[in-house]
Each structure stands twice: as C-alpha cells, then as structure tokens.
DNA sequence: TTTATATTAGTAATTGTTCCGAATATTGTT
DNA sequence: AACAATATTCGGAACAATTACTAATATAAA
C-alpha cells in the first residue's frame, strides 16, 4: 500500500511528537477539531494505525481487547503469545529493587510494577513450522 | 459491605484456581452456563469484581480503559499514576538480558518486553496532601 | 418464621473502536 | 492544465466488552 500525504495525519504525528503525555484518540480529536472542523474519529484511528505500521507511533495497550483474570495472586511476571494470545506465568524472580530505582529517579511513590514478555509460544511455533 | 455466599461466585473462583490459563469473563461464562443454565454475564463480572476486592483474584488489564499513543519510539519503560492515569516515560535502562532469561526458562521466542510501574505521581501526591 | 439485604437474571445503556460507502484530495501521466 | 487512478476523508452504522438498572430470589440472622 502506498501512502499519500494527508494534513490530518501530519498534524496527528506532530501533536504526538510535541506532547510529553501519552494521549488517547479522543484527546487528539479534541485538540484538532478546531483546525479541522469536519474531523471524525475514524480519521484519528485510521491514521494512528497507519503511523503505527510506519513505525512512527506506538500504541500502548494490553494486547488483548478484553480483560483477563487469574487466581494466582503471588507476584509473578507474564509471557504473552502474540499469535494465540495465551498468557503464561513465569518463574523469573520478581525484582523489587526496580521499584526503588524508579522512586529514586522520579521521586514518586511506586506501589507495584509489572513485566510482560511478548513472543511466540511453543504451540504456535510448532504450528508455524508445519 | 458484607458478603453472602453464592454458588456462582464459589465456582468462578474454583475454576480460576484450577486453570493455568488466564481466562476472559466470556470463557468463564461458557464453562459455567451448563451448570447454571440461567447464568448471565453480569453475574460473572460482578463476582470477578468482588473476588478482586477480596484479594482472591487479579485482573490483568492495562489500567486505562482506552488505548494511548506516543511518538517516542525509543525503547523505554513507563510509570502510570493510579490516581490521574498520567503516563510518564522513565530513564531506567532497558534490560534486554531479561528476555534472554525468559527464553532460557521457557524455550519460547521473546520479541520484546514491557515494564510498567504503578504508583502516585507528584501532582496527585501534592493534591492529596492539601 | 420473619426480616433485612446481598445476589441473581435479564436487559438496557455506555464506551471505545472498527467498518462502510459516497465524496474529496493527492499523485502521476498525458 | 486536464485526466485517471486511488488513497483519504467524513459521517454514521455496526460492533464488542463492560457497566448499570430493576424486579425476583437466595442467604443469613433474629
Ligand atoms: Mn499469571
Ligand atoms: Mn512513553
Ligand atoms: Zn501461541
Ligand atoms: Zn497523578
């Protein structure tokens, strides 16, 4: 797919580059609707997705579109399969000193942290090979 | 609030305890609807939320209910304020050797990882104090 | 058994996101 | 400059996950 230029897309990227915050689609829409009175949310989402494909923008989400639950309440990290969405518990030791480091760096209070590793699980790797 | 017992809630917790997967609300519903023919999704969600308040279940989500975007494409970690939802970039060095460790432990392919720290930002801390 | 209230089923409402078709803008070609 | 090809836009409908509401039911205590 070839990309033609679009004033809307340019401005979305510009806004994202100049803001330190990590805005939502709606925030971008509100900021730009004065400039483009007929702007629509579809345009925001479509261009964000194009910019992401171009590697110019990153989306921060959970990967999954729905919440997931577990009864394993002991602290642990997760591996998430990018193909099938499976989530696996890891045995990797939980590194609480990271929280200390962040508190020193930012002088903010840290209550907890979370690490997720993304990749391809064994089952999906096997299928892919076949 | 006092909790009365409920067969539905007991079974939801039991299912979560015996499955290694990290199910969605819908997965639980599908598993239990034979047992409770009049089960509804509202019951699933309400009980998951009660079990979470009781500390018996953890919800895996992104914190935010909507996607957020950024143009900072250099690898970095995030601090997320539990009060106002602000996301801040951290300077903490990115530790790629963690990915190696996970690959050794699981024999799966790791493409990337993400770390989020949750706590209270300076602005919210100041407000709280006042 | 009576009373109080937490829980349920069922459905409606809400929210964030994606999808669609007709009109418009951009780009390359004559 | 005019034309053709097609990417992009707007606007609204469709969608999916979650939450909210209400009357009926289940639970616990008196
Ligand atoms: Mn887990
Ligand atoms: Mn960031
Ligand atoms: Zn997989
Ligand atoms: Zn805050």
CSV table of N, CA and C in Angstrom, one decimal, chain A residues 1 13 15 19 25 27 36 38 55 57 60 65 71 93 100 102 106 114-115 117 128:
chain,number,residue,atom,x,y,z
A,1,UNK,N,0.8,-1.2,0.0
A,1,UNK,CA,0.0,0.0,0.0
A,1,UNK,C,0.9,1.3,0.0
A,13,UNK,N,0.7,13.3,14.0
A,13,UNK,CA,2.0,12.9,14.3
A,13,UNK,C,2.8,14.1,15.0
A,15,UNK,N,1.5,16.5,16.8
A,15,UNK,CA,1.0,16.7,18.1
A,15,UNK,C,1.6,15.6,19.1
A,19,UNK,N,4.0,16.5,22.5
A,19,UNK,CA,3.4,16.3,23.8
A,19,UNK,C,4.1,15.2,24.6
A,25,UNK,N,-7.0,8.6,21.7
A,25,UNK,CA,-7.5,9.1,20.4
A,25,UNK,C,-8.5,10.3,20.6
A,27,UNK,N,-8.4,12.6,22.9
A,27,UNK,CA,-7.6,13.8,23.2
A,27,UNK,C,-7.1,14.4,21.9
A,36,UNK,N,-9.6,21.3,12.1
A,36,UNK,CA,-10.3,20.6,11.0
A,36,UNK,C,-11.7,20.4,11.5
A,38,UNK,N,-14.4,19.4,10.3
A,38,UNK,CA,-15.2,18.2,10.0
A,38,UNK,C,-14.5,16.9,10.3
A,55,UNK,N,5.9,2.7,11.8
A,55,UNK,CA,6.9,2.7,12.9
A,55,UNK,C,7.1,4.0,13.5
A,57,UNK,N,4.7,5.6,15.4
A,57,UNK,CA,3.9,5.8,16.6
A,57,UNK,C,3.8,4.4,17.3
A,60,UNK,N,0.0,2.0,23.2
A,60,UNK,CA,0.1,1.4,24.5
A,60,UNK,C,-1.2,0.7,24.9
A,65,UNK,N,-8.0,-7.4,23.7
A,65,UNK,CA,-9.1,-6.4,23.7
A,65,UNK,C,-10.0,-6.5,24.9
A,71,UNK,N,-6.4,-16.5,39.5
A,71,UNK,CA,-6.4,-16.7,40.9
A,71,UNK,C,-5.0,-16.8,41.5
A,93,UNK,N,12.4,-14.5,39.0
A,93,UNK,CA,12.3,-13.8,40.3
A,93,UNK,C,11.8,-12.4,40.1
A,100,UNK,N,12.5,0.6,43.7
A,100,UNK,CA,13.4,1.5,44.4
A,100,UNK,C,14.0,2.5,43.4
A,102,UNK,N,13.2,3.4,40.5
A,102,UNK,CA,12.2,4.3,39.9
A,102,UNK,C,11.9,5.4,40.9
A,106,UNK,N,12.5,9.3,40.0
A,106,UNK,CA,11.3,10.2,39.8
A,106,UNK,C,10.8,10.9,41.1
A,114,UNK,N,5.0,-4.3,36.8
A,114,UNK,CA,4.5,-5.4,36.1
A,114,UNK,C,5.4,-5.6,34.9
A,115,UNK,N,5.8,-6.8,34.6
A,115,UNK,CA,6.6,-7.1,33.4
A,115,UNK,C,5.9,-8.1,32.5
A,117,UNK,N,6.4,-10.2,28.8
A,117,UNK,CA,7.3,-10.5,27.7
A,117,UNK,C,6.4,-11.0,26.5
A,128,UNK,N,3.5,-23.1,13.2
A,128,UNK,CA,4.2,-22.3,12.1
A,128,UNK,C,5.1,-23.1,11.3
